[in-house]
Amino acid sequence: MELLGSAASPFVRRIRLLLGERDCVFRGIDIYGADREALRQANPTMKIPVLIDDDQTVLDSRVIARYLSAQMDLAPLSWAQENQLTVIDGATDSAFLLLSASRSGIDIGQDMPFIQRQQERIAACVASMDAQAEQGAFQEWNYPAICAYASLDWMLFRELFDFASFPGLLALRERHQHQPMVAETDPRQPAD
Ligand SMILES: N[C@@H](CCC(=O)N[C@@H](CS)C(=O)NCC(=O)O)C(=O)O
């Protein structure tokens, strides 16, 4: 089994954390450079992560998580947990759009409806995640907690959001920082 991705991506990190110590080769690829054609062939959406398990290729972290959960005999997610993932992805997708815009030379501090809508979505999703964390969600190191941790830590690393007034999420980060593979998958470290 092989996971294509990059060490910096929160969507890839969540799968690496779900895999834990399980046998899977992590292949860091340069999605904006040398490996772009390989990425196109593996996944026409041209996004990471991509899981390759012999003849079966699986696209999108949410689907990869379902695929691995079935192999690992994990309980299916509840509808409430599915909604948690949707909210986490809402924040992460919009934060990633803003980072990509900024790297393309767009001033994301400017007063533009497209940018404001991303910031509005991130704020709403973070507030919802924080409220859920305060109510006891994400205490157990399961897939929703893994996704929340990876996205939160990535937004802090990229300085995309100020979490100072979200104690539930800061506590979540503190609580899970020593879980298996968290240190090894820290996006602040070199890829391999
Ligand atoms: N819904 C996808 C989102 C994956 C995603 O957006 N990955 C980013 C990296 S963090 C990517 O590959 N972006 C491609 C690009 O920037 O062109 C998933 O959950 O796998």
mmCIF file of C-alpha atoms in Angstrom, residues 42-190:
data_model
loop_
_atom_site.group_PDB
_atom_site.id
_atom_site.type_symbol
_atom_site.label_atom_id
_atom_site.label_comp_id
_atom_site.label_asym_id
_atom_site.label_seq_id
_atom_site.Cartn_x
_atom_site.Cartn_y
_atom_site.Cartn_z
ATOM 1 C CA ALA A 42 -3.090 9.057 -10.400
ATOM 2 C CA ASN A 43 -5.903 11.529 -9.746
ATOM 3 C CA PRO A 44 -7.586 13.743 -12.379
ATOM 4 C CA THR A 45 -8.735 16.129 -9.634
ATOM 5 C CA MET A 46 -4.985 16.719 -9.161
ATOM 6 C CA LYS A 47 -5.235 16.695 -5.388
ATOM 7 C CA ILE A 48 -3.546 14.754 -2.641
ATOM 8 C CA PRO A 49 -3.856 12.375 -0.848
ATOM 9 C CA VAL A 50 -4.095 9.369 -3.172
ATOM 10 C CA LEU A 51 -3.987 5.830 -1.790
ATOM 11 C CA ILE A 52 -2.806 2.974 -3.983
ATOM 12 C CA ASP A 53 -3.520 -0.524 -2.687
ATOM 13 C CA ASP A 54 -2.369 -3.003 -5.341
ATOM 14 C CA ASP A 55 -4.911 -2.559 -8.184
ATOM 15 C CA GLN A 56 -7.178 -0.263 -6.196
ATOM 16 C CA THR A 57 -6.612 3.494 -6.259
ATOM 17 C CA VAL A 58 -8.637 5.519 -3.769
ATOM 18 C CA LEU A 59 -9.120 9.290 -4.122
ATOM 19 C CA ASP A 60 -10.002 11.929 -1.523
ATOM 20 C CA SER A 61 -9.123 11.726 2.167
ATOM 21 C CA ARG A 62 -12.719 11.110 3.185
ATOM 22 C CA VAL A 63 -13.044 8.109 0.898
ATOM 23 C CA ILE A 64 -9.560 6.869 1.782
ATOM 24 C CA ALA A 65 -10.554 7.011 5.455
ATOM 25 C CA ARG A 66 -13.642 4.912 4.723
ATOM 26 C CA TYR A 67 -11.549 2.419 2.766
ATOM 27 C CA LEU A 68 -8.974 2.099 5.564
ATOM 28 C CA SER A 69 -11.602 2.038 8.309
ATOM 29 C CA ALA A 70 -13.203 -0.984 6.656
ATOM 30 C CA GLN A 71 -9.821 -2.721 6.517
ATOM 31 C CA MET A 72 -9.089 -1.786 10.133
ATOM 32 C CA ASP A 73 -12.555 -2.906 11.326
ATOM 33 C CA LEU A 74 -13.302 0.530 12.756
ATOM 34 C CA ALA A 75 -16.911 1.446 13.517
ATOM 35 C CA PRO A 76 -18.577 3.568 10.831
ATOM 36 C CA LEU A 77 -18.838 7.260 11.669
ATOM 37 C CA SER A 78 -22.126 8.529 13.097
ATOM 38 C CA TRP A 79 -24.013 11.241 11.199
ATOM 39 C CA ALA A 80 -22.899 13.742 13.841
ATOM 40 C CA GLN A 81 -19.280 12.752 13.170
ATOM 41 C CA GLU A 82 -19.821 13.028 9.399
ATOM 42 C CA ASN A 83 -21.075 16.566 10.015
ATOM 43 C CA GLN A 84 -17.993 17.287 12.124
ATOM 44 C CA LEU A 85 -15.839 16.253 9.161
ATOM 45 C CA THR A 86 -17.820 18.493 6.823
ATOM 46 C CA VAL A 87 -17.253 21.461 9.119
ATOM 47 C CA ILE A 88 -13.531 20.691 9.514
ATOM 48 C CA ASP A 89 -13.233 20.368 5.723
ATOM 49 C CA GLY A 90 -15.145 23.644 5.252
ATOM 50 C CA ALA A 91 -12.514 25.497 7.259
ATOM 51 C CA THR A 92 -9.579 23.616 5.751
ATOM 52 C CA ASP A 93 -10.687 23.986 2.115
ATOM 53 C CA SER A 94 -11.232 27.731 2.503
ATOM 54 C CA ALA A 95 -7.962 28.220 4.391
ATOM 55 C CA PHE A 96 -6.172 26.304 1.639
ATOM 56 C CA LEU A 97 -7.809 28.496 -1.027
ATOM 57 C CA LEU A 98 -6.588 31.617 0.769
ATOM 58 C CA LEU A 99 -3.074 30.213 1.116
ATOM 59 C CA SER A 100 -3.016 29.305 -2.594
ATOM 60 C CA ALA A 101 -4.309 32.776 -3.532
ATOM 61 C CA SER A 102 -1.679 34.425 -1.395
ATOM 62 C CA ARG A 103 1.066 32.281 -2.949
ATOM 63 C CA SER A 104 -0.202 33.324 -6.398
ATOM 64 C CA GLY A 105 0.390 36.951 -5.466
ATOM 65 C CA ILE A 106 -3.195 37.840 -4.536
ATOM 66 C CA ASP A 107 -3.471 40.153 -1.531
ATOM 67 C CA ILE A 108 -5.785 38.224 0.802
ATOM 68 C CA GLY A 109 -6.020 41.241 3.088
ATOM 69 C CA GLN A 110 -8.013 43.123 0.468
ATOM 70 C CA ASP A 111 -11.711 43.885 0.634
ATOM 71 C CA MET A 112 -13.043 41.395 -1.942
ATOM 72 C CA PRO A 113 -16.268 39.330 -1.648
ATOM 73 C CA PHE A 114 -14.552 36.060 -2.624
ATOM 74 C CA ILE A 115 -11.925 36.515 0.096
ATOM 75 C CA GLN A 116 -14.453 37.696 2.679
ATOM 76 C CA ARG A 117 -16.605 34.632 2.054
ATOM 77 C CA GLN A 118 -13.675 32.297 2.684
ATOM 78 C CA GLN A 119 -12.803 34.154 5.887
ATOM 79 C CA GLU A 120 -16.432 34.107 6.971
ATOM 80 C CA ARG A 121 -16.632 30.328 6.369
ATOM 81 C CA ILE A 122 -13.378 29.656 8.239
ATOM 82 C CA ALA A 123 -14.572 31.729 11.228
ATOM 83 C CA ALA A 124 -17.968 29.995 11.308
ATOM 84 C CA CYS A 125 -16.442 26.515 11.030
ATOM 85 C CA VAL A 126 -13.771 27.214 13.659
ATOM 86 C CA ALA A 127 -16.408 28.568 16.054
ATOM 87 C CA SER A 128 -18.497 25.434 15.519
ATOM 88 C CA MET A 129 -15.485 23.143 16.028
ATOM 89 C CA ASP A 130 -14.562 25.026 19.197
ATOM 90 C CA ALA A 131 -18.105 24.788 20.600
ATOM 91 C CA GLN A 132 -18.124 21.043 19.914
ATOM 92 C CA ALA A 133 -14.711 20.628 21.516
ATOM 93 C CA GLU A 134 -15.943 22.519 24.600
ATOM 94 C CA GLN A 135 -18.908 20.106 24.762
ATOM 95 C CA GLY A 136 -16.574 17.105 24.820
ATOM 96 C CA ALA A 137 -16.186 16.188 21.145
ATOM 97 C CA PHE A 138 -12.710 15.185 19.909
ATOM 98 C CA GLN A 139 -11.635 13.800 23.311
ATOM 99 C CA GLU A 140 -11.052 10.316 21.939
ATOM 100 C CA TRP A 141 -8.287 9.928 19.310
ATOM 101 C CA ASN A 142 -10.633 8.842 16.529
ATOM 102 C CA TYR A 143 -10.875 10.010 12.903
ATOM 103 C CA PRO A 144 -12.814 13.258 13.579
ATOM 104 C CA ALA A 145 -10.305 14.192 16.317
ATOM 105 C CA ILE A 146 -7.429 13.331 13.968
ATOM 106 C CA CYS A 147 -8.894 15.579 11.256
ATOM 107 C CA ALA A 148 -9.547 18.418 13.705
ATOM 108 C CA TYR A 149 -5.994 18.144 15.052
ATOM 109 C CA ALA A 150 -4.326 18.057 11.613
ATOM 110 C CA SER A 151 -6.310 21.039 10.295
ATOM 111 C CA LEU A 152 -5.924 23.120 13.425
ATOM 112 C CA ASP A 153 -2.185 22.470 13.633
ATOM 113 C CA TRP A 154 -1.763 23.285 9.926
ATOM 114 C CA MET A 155 -3.680 26.589 10.208
ATOM 115 C CA LEU A 156 -1.486 27.521 13.176
ATOM 116 C CA PHE A 157 1.654 26.538 11.258
ATOM 117 C CA ARG A 158 0.617 28.603 8.220
ATOM 118 C CA GLU A 159 -0.657 31.448 10.434
ATOM 119 C CA LEU A 160 -4.020 31.383 8.663
ATOM 120 C CA PHE A 161 -6.208 31.946 11.703
ATOM 121 C CA ASP A 162 -5.911 33.342 15.223
ATOM 122 C CA PHE A 163 -7.118 30.666 17.662
ATOM 123 C CA ALA A 164 -6.454 32.728 20.813
ATOM 124 C CA SER A 165 -10.145 33.046 21.660
ATOM 125 C CA PHE A 166 -10.950 29.369 21.007
ATOM 126 C CA PRO A 167 -9.942 27.527 24.202
ATOM 127 C CA GLY A 168 -11.696 24.291 23.223
ATOM 128 C CA LEU A 169 -9.489 23.899 20.165
ATOM 129 C CA LEU A 170 -6.297 24.916 21.949
ATOM 130 C CA ALA A 171 -7.088 22.287 24.612
ATOM 131 C CA LEU A 172 -7.678 19.707 21.876
ATOM 132 C CA ARG A 173 -4.219 20.417 20.457
ATOM 133 C CA GLU A 174 -2.634 20.167 23.880
ATOM 134 C CA ARG A 175 -4.478 16.935 24.679
ATOM 135 C CA HIS A 176 -3.475 15.080 21.522
ATOM 136 C CA GLN A 177 0.012 16.398 20.779
ATOM 137 C CA HIS A 178 1.665 13.187 21.991
ATOM 138 C CA GLN A 179 -0.540 10.731 20.094
ATOM 139 C CA PRO A 180 1.179 8.161 17.823
ATOM 140 C CA MET A 181 2.710 9.644 14.660
ATOM 141 C CA VAL A 182 1.835 13.247 15.574
ATOM 142 C CA ALA A 183 5.476 14.265 16.019
ATOM 143 C CA GLU A 184 6.622 12.242 12.986
ATOM 144 C CA THR A 185 4.043 13.938 10.729
ATOM 145 C CA ASP A 186 4.600 17.489 11.953
ATOM 146 C CA PRO A 187 4.405 19.699 8.811
ATOM 147 C CA ARG A 188 7.182 21.883 10.236
ATOM 148 C CA GLN A 189 9.640 19.049 9.586
ATOM 149 C CA PRO A 190 11.239 18.076 6.278
#
